[in-house]
Tab-separated table of C-alpha atoms in Angstrom:
chain	number	residue	atom	x	y	z
A	1	MET	CA	-0.021	-0.039	-0.104
A	2	ARG	CA	2.879	2.482	0.983
A	3	ARG	CA	4.539	1.563	-2.253
A	4	GLY	CA	1.462	2.207	-4.402
A	5	LEU	CA	1.189	5.736	-2.548
A	6	MET	CA	4.823	6.439	-3.343
A	7	LEU	CA	4.110	5.608	-6.847
A	8	LEU	CA	1.388	8.192	-7.261
A	9	GLY	CA	3.423	10.634	-5.551
A	10	SER	CA	6.247	10.206	-7.862
A	11	LEU	CA	3.849	10.686	-10.873
A	12	ALA	CA	3.327	14.124	-9.346
A	13	LEU	CA	6.680	15.062	-9.511
A	14	PRO	CA	6.706	15.975	-13.139
A	15	LEU	CA	3.717	17.947	-12.917
A	16	ALA	CA	5.887	20.215	-10.570
A	17	ALA	CA	8.603	20.393	-12.923
A	18	ALA	CA	7.682	23.511	-15.015
A	19	THR	CA	6.961	25.579	-11.702
A	20	ALA	CA	9.995	24.162	-9.959
A	21	ARG	CA	12.418	25.239	-12.907
A	22	ARG	CA	11.230	28.868	-12.404
A	23	ALA	CA	10.972	28.957	-8.786
A	24	PRO	CA	13.082	31.961	-7.097
A	25	ALA	CA	16.481	31.028	-5.519
A	26	GLY	CA	14.910	31.547	-2.073
A	27	SER	CA	11.642	29.875	-2.580
A	28	TRP	CA	10.332	26.780	-0.668
A	29	LEU	CA	10.490	24.782	-3.777
A	30	ASN	CA	14.283	24.891	-3.354
A	31	GLY	CA	14.219	23.758	0.172
A	32	LYS	CA	15.050	27.131	1.721
A	33	ALA	CA	13.393	29.542	3.678
A	34	GLY	CA	11.382	31.673	1.485
A	35	SER	CA	9.647	34.826	1.504
A	36	LEU	CA	6.227	33.138	2.045
A	37	SER	CA	4.494	32.704	5.090
A	38	GLU	CA	4.116	29.334	6.359
A	39	SER	CA	0.204	29.821	6.125
A	40	MET	CA	0.604	30.817	2.321
A	41	GLN	CA	2.792	27.557	1.964
A	42	ILE	CA	-0.233	25.610	3.064
A	43	VAL	CA	-2.564	27.432	1.196
A	44	LEU	CA	-0.673	26.891	-2.171
A	45	LEU	CA	0.008	23.100	-1.185
A	46	LEU	CA	-3.680	22.462	-0.667
A	47	THR	CA	-4.632	24.137	-3.789
A	48	ALA	CA	-1.796	21.948	-5.640
A	49	LEU	CA	-3.539	18.764	-4.029
A	50	THR	CA	-6.716	19.850	-5.098
A	51	LEU	CA	-5.747	20.318	-8.619
A	52	LEU	CA	-3.594	17.294	-8.467
A	53	PRO	CA	-6.058	14.695	-9.489
A	54	ALA	CA	-7.463	16.449	-12.539
A	55	ALA	CA	-3.792	16.741	-13.634
A	56	LEU	CA	-2.854	13.374	-13.257
A	57	VAL	CA	-6.157	11.866	-15.071
A	58	SER	CA	-5.322	14.138	-18.007
A	59	VAL	CA	-1.718	13.311	-18.400
A	60	THR	CA	-1.759	9.583	-18.293
A	61	PRO	CA	-3.560	6.889	-20.093
A	62	PHE	CA	-6.270	7.448	-17.935
A	63	LEU	CA	-7.777	9.958	-20.566
A	64	ARG	CA	-8.020	8.014	-23.285
A	65	ILE	CA	-9.398	4.736	-21.593
A	66	THR	CA	-12.276	6.814	-19.924
A	67	VAL	CA	-13.232	8.671	-23.227
A	68	VAL	CA	-13.390	5.114	-25.028
A	69	LEU	CA	-15.348	3.130	-22.346
A	70	HIS	CA	-17.711	6.094	-22.383
A	71	PHE	CA	-18.222	5.872	-25.948
A	72	LEU	CA	-18.700	2.074	-25.920
A	73	ARG	CA	-21.419	2.623	-23.333
A	74	GLN	CA	-23.159	5.011	-25.356
A	75	ALA	CA	-22.858	2.963	-28.385
A	76	LEU	CA	-24.449	-0.079	-26.685
A	77	GLY	CA	-27.350	2.092	-25.356
A	78	THR	CA	-27.343	0.496	-21.869
A	79	GLN	CA	-27.471	4.187	-20.450
A	80	THR	CA	-25.864	3.530	-16.806
A	81	ALA	CA	-24.626	0.093	-16.904
A	82	PRO	CA	-21.720	-0.210	-16.167
A	83	SER	CA	-21.798	2.542	-13.934
A	84	ASN	CA	-19.567	5.653	-13.980
A	85	GLN	CA	-17.801	4.196	-10.816
A	86	VAL	CA	-17.238	0.763	-12.435
A	87	LEU	CA	-15.736	2.510	-15.506
A	88	VAL	CA	-13.642	4.884	-13.821
A	89	GLY	CA	-12.227	2.290	-11.544
A	90	LEU	CA	-11.507	-0.040	-14.361
A	91	ALA	CA	-9.972	2.883	-16.181
A	92	LEU	CA	-7.893	3.831	-13.069
A	93	PHE	CA	-6.444	0.198	-12.624
A	94	LEU	CA	-5.718	0.014	-16.430
A	95	SER	CA	-3.758	3.158	-16.238
A	96	LEU	CA	-1.974	1.921	-13.011
A	97	LEU	CA	-0.929	-1.112	-15.124
A	98	THR	CA	0.201	0.725	-18.085
A	99	ILE	CA	2.505	3.077	-16.465
A	100	GLU	CA	3.658	1.006	-13.463
A	101	PRO	CA	7.200	0.536	-15.243
A	102	MET	CA	7.519	4.388	-15.687
A	103	ALA	CA	6.398	5.173	-12.130
A	104	SER	CA	8.731	2.667	-10.597
A	105	GLN	CA	11.697	4.363	-12.480
A	106	ILE	CA	10.638	7.791	-11.582
A	107	TYR	CA	10.459	6.266	-7.813
A	108	GLN	CA	13.937	4.775	-7.944
A	109	GLN	CA	15.575	7.899	-9.698
A	110	ALA	CA	13.761	10.622	-8.416
A	111	TRP	CA	11.552	10.022	-5.377
A	112	THR	CA	13.756	7.744	-3.374
A	113	PRO	CA	16.843	10.022	-3.700
A	114	MET	CA	14.458	13.014	-2.680
A	115	GLU	CA	12.992	11.131	0.426
A	116	ASN	CA	16.476	10.356	1.571
A	117	GLY	CA	17.874	14.116	1.123
A	118	GLN	CA	20.023	13.409	-1.433
A	119	MET	CA	17.979	15.301	-4.010
A	120	SER	CA	16.041	18.795	-3.791
A	121	LEU	CA	12.508	19.111	-4.919
A	122	GLN	CA	13.451	20.872	-7.942
A	123	ASP	CA	16.205	18.270	-9.183
A	124	ALA	CA	13.814	15.706	-8.394
A	125	ALA	CA	11.024	17.028	-10.373
A	126	GLN	CA	13.288	17.463	-13.359
A	127	GLU	CA	14.465	13.940	-13.118
A	128	ALA	CA	11.139	12.650	-12.793
A	129	ALA	CA	10.018	14.686	-15.740
A	130	LYS	CA	12.440	12.729	-18.104
A	131	PRO	CA	10.835	9.116	-18.308
A	132	MET	CA	7.182	11.142	-18.248
A	133	ARG	CA	8.576	13.560	-21.291
A	134	GLN	CA	9.591	10.403	-23.252
A	135	PHE	CA	5.956	8.873	-22.674
A	136	TRP	CA	4.253	12.125	-24.072
A	137	LEU	CA	6.585	12.396	-27.193
A	138	ARG	CA	5.517	9.101	-28.224
A	139	PHE	CA	1.870	9.961	-28.386
A	140	ALA	CA	1.627	13.811	-28.800
A	141	ARG	CA	1.147	14.456	-32.665
A	142	GLU	CA	3.678	17.058	-34.261
A	143	LYS	CA	0.372	19.095	-35.327
A	144	ASP	CA	-0.716	19.382	-31.927
A	145	VAL	CA	2.694	20.550	-30.524
A	146	ALA	CA	2.890	23.045	-33.632
A	147	LEU	CA	-0.462	24.440	-32.745
A	148	MET	CA	0.630	24.912	-29.085
A	149	LEU	CA	4.034	26.693	-30.204
A	150	GLU	CA	1.577	28.863	-32.285
A	151	VAL	CA	-0.605	29.887	-29.528
A	152	SER	CA	1.903	30.541	-26.989
A	153	HIS	CA	4.337	32.416	-29.353
A	154	SER	CA	6.935	30.125	-28.404
A	155	GLN	CA	10.086	29.518	-30.551
A	156	PRO	CA	10.312	25.760	-32.063
A	157	PRO	CA	13.100	23.815	-30.141
A	158	ARG	CA	15.871	22.387	-32.029
A	159	THR	CA	15.061	19.032	-30.695
A	160	PRO	CA	11.726	17.194	-29.400
A	161	ALA	CA	13.677	16.606	-26.115
A	162	ASP	CA	14.050	20.291	-25.573
A	163	LEU	CA	10.092	20.778	-25.510
A	164	ASP	CA	8.852	22.646	-22.710
A	165	LEU	CA	6.486	21.122	-20.294
A	166	LYS	CA	3.915	23.694	-20.945
A	167	ILE	CA	3.873	22.825	-24.792
A	168	LEU	CA	4.002	19.170	-24.522
A	169	ILE	CA	1.313	18.388	-21.867
A	170	PRO	CA	-1.861	20.053	-23.724
A	171	ALA	CA	-0.078	18.662	-27.133
A	172	TYR	CA	-0.456	15.177	-25.430
A	173	ILE	CA	-3.814	15.751	-24.107
A	174	LEU	CA	-5.170	16.758	-27.560
A	175	SER	CA	-3.532	14.064	-29.235
A	176	GLU	CA	-5.310	11.443	-26.769
A	177	LEU	CA	-8.624	13.198	-27.104
A	178	LYS	CA	-8.061	12.760	-30.843
A	179	ALA	CA	-7.194	9.135	-30.796
A	180	SER	CA	-9.833	8.180	-28.325
A	181	PHE	CA	-12.471	9.846	-30.490
A	182	GLN	CA	-11.197	8.063	-33.458
A	183	ILE	CA	-11.490	4.610	-31.503
A	184	GLY	CA	-14.952	5.616	-30.377
A	185	ALA	CA	-16.110	6.213	-33.813
A	186	VAL	CA	-14.925	2.809	-34.779
A	187	LEU	CA	-16.636	1.293	-31.907
A	188	TYR	CA	-20.000	2.965	-32.939
A	189	LEU	CA	-20.110	1.565	-36.403
A	190	PRO	CA	-21.273	-2.260	-35.671
A	191	PHE	CA	-23.939	-0.901	-33.246
A	192	LEU	CA	-25.031	1.782	-35.764
A	193	VAL	CA	-25.618	-0.970	-38.218
A	194	ILE	CA	-27.815	-3.115	-35.910
A	195	ASP	CA	-29.851	0.307	-35.149
A	196	LEU	CA	-30.364	0.917	-38.779
A	197	VAL	CA	-31.359	-2.510	-39.599
A	198	VAL	CA	-33.990	-2.930	-36.488
A	199	ALA	CA	-35.287	0.475	-37.466
A	200	SER	CA	-35.977	-0.507	-41.144
A	201	VAL	CA	-37.525	-3.773	-40.200
A	202	THR	CA	-39.810	-2.322	-37.569
A	203	LEU	CA	-40.797	0.538	-39.873
A	204	SER	CA	-41.401	-1.822	-42.658
A	205	VAL	CA	-43.982	-4.195	-40.412
A	206	GLY	CA	-45.689	-1.019	-39.007
A	207	MET	CA	-44.441	-1.697	-35.452
A	208	VAL	CA	-44.512	1.795	-34.149
A	209	GLN	CA	-45.486	1.107	-30.606
A	210	LEU	CA	-41.914	0.624	-29.280
A	211	PRO	CA	-38.965	2.647	-30.076
A	212	PRO	CA	-36.368	0.965	-32.256
A	213	VAL	CA	-33.827	1.455	-29.711
A	214	MET	CA	-35.390	-0.454	-27.156
A	215	ILE	CA	-35.774	-3.291	-29.714
A	216	SER	CA	-32.177	-3.215	-30.961
A	217	ALA	CA	-30.728	-3.221	-27.425
A	218	PRO	CA	-30.692	-6.450	-26.727
A	219	PHE	CA	-29.314	-7.516	-30.144
A	220	LYS	CA	-26.348	-5.002	-29.533
A	221	ILE	CA	-25.677	-6.518	-26.038
A	222	LEU	CA	-26.132	-10.253	-27.394
A	223	LEU	CA	-23.447	-9.431	-30.380
A	224	PHE	CA	-21.176	-7.594	-27.655
A	225	VAL	CA	-21.162	-10.759	-25.503
A	226	LEU	CA	-20.941	-13.193	-28.400
A	227	VAL	CA	-17.697	-11.802	-29.699
A	228	ASP	CA	-16.386	-11.171	-26.091
A	229	GLY	CA	-16.234	-7.506	-26.634
A	230	TRP	CA	-14.843	-6.519	-23.271
A	231	ASN	CA	-11.701	-8.756	-23.960
A	232	LEU	CA	-11.369	-7.106	-27.470
A	233	VAL	CA	-11.873	-3.568	-26.548
A	234	ILE	CA	-9.504	-3.611	-23.480
A	235	GLY	CA	-7.096	-5.583	-25.147
A	236	SER	CA	-6.915	-3.124	-28.267
A	237	LEU	CA	-6.796	-0.266	-25.709
A	238	MET	CA	-3.462	-1.783	-24.048
A	239	ARG	CA	-1.903	-2.813	-26.802
A	240	SER	CA	-2.249	0.877	-28.227
A	241	PHE	CA	0.071	2.054	-25.375
A	242	THR	CA	2.777	-0.484	-26.347
């Protein structure tokens, strides 16, 4: 349990890298006495902890997995089955399974030295950002990176490794949204065919008492079960991150 919490904490270090890099020499980020009072430091820390969950789910595979699972539930037409709690829990554990090697690397190279006093928070954040940067660069599209550089009026870096995190992170989020919507559109197609067929048949026989969606729902669920849909969808999602 403690190791799991340490892994989650180590994933938060790259998110502090951008602010730690720009922190003044006498700030609390550098482990020295700063100009901020202790009460203000506590307020800033609590604010960071409040925003941390939203940041973590946006810069990990959790984003793609949750969007795809949402599209799948909408395509099946099952309304609230599975529930949001089940989908979020499944996406969380799949995300932890995907990033566990990277989180372990961050834990060993950044979190443990910082915990032992061998590295400052700023150095640990910069060290932890390296594995995450490689992960984000793998999935961030050049078009999205160029867009972020344009809207921020930043100069293009010489190499992708020189990209600032304020450019790389939103570009990664945009790329993940595009990928998840593409997967969701493909998931919709077979169920859309069933809806069209059922609607055509019910209209041709004059069955207008029941909505076509209600009639097609059992057929869509049956098709999904017969092809072992959960295994196919989750397997394809996990292989998309390898």
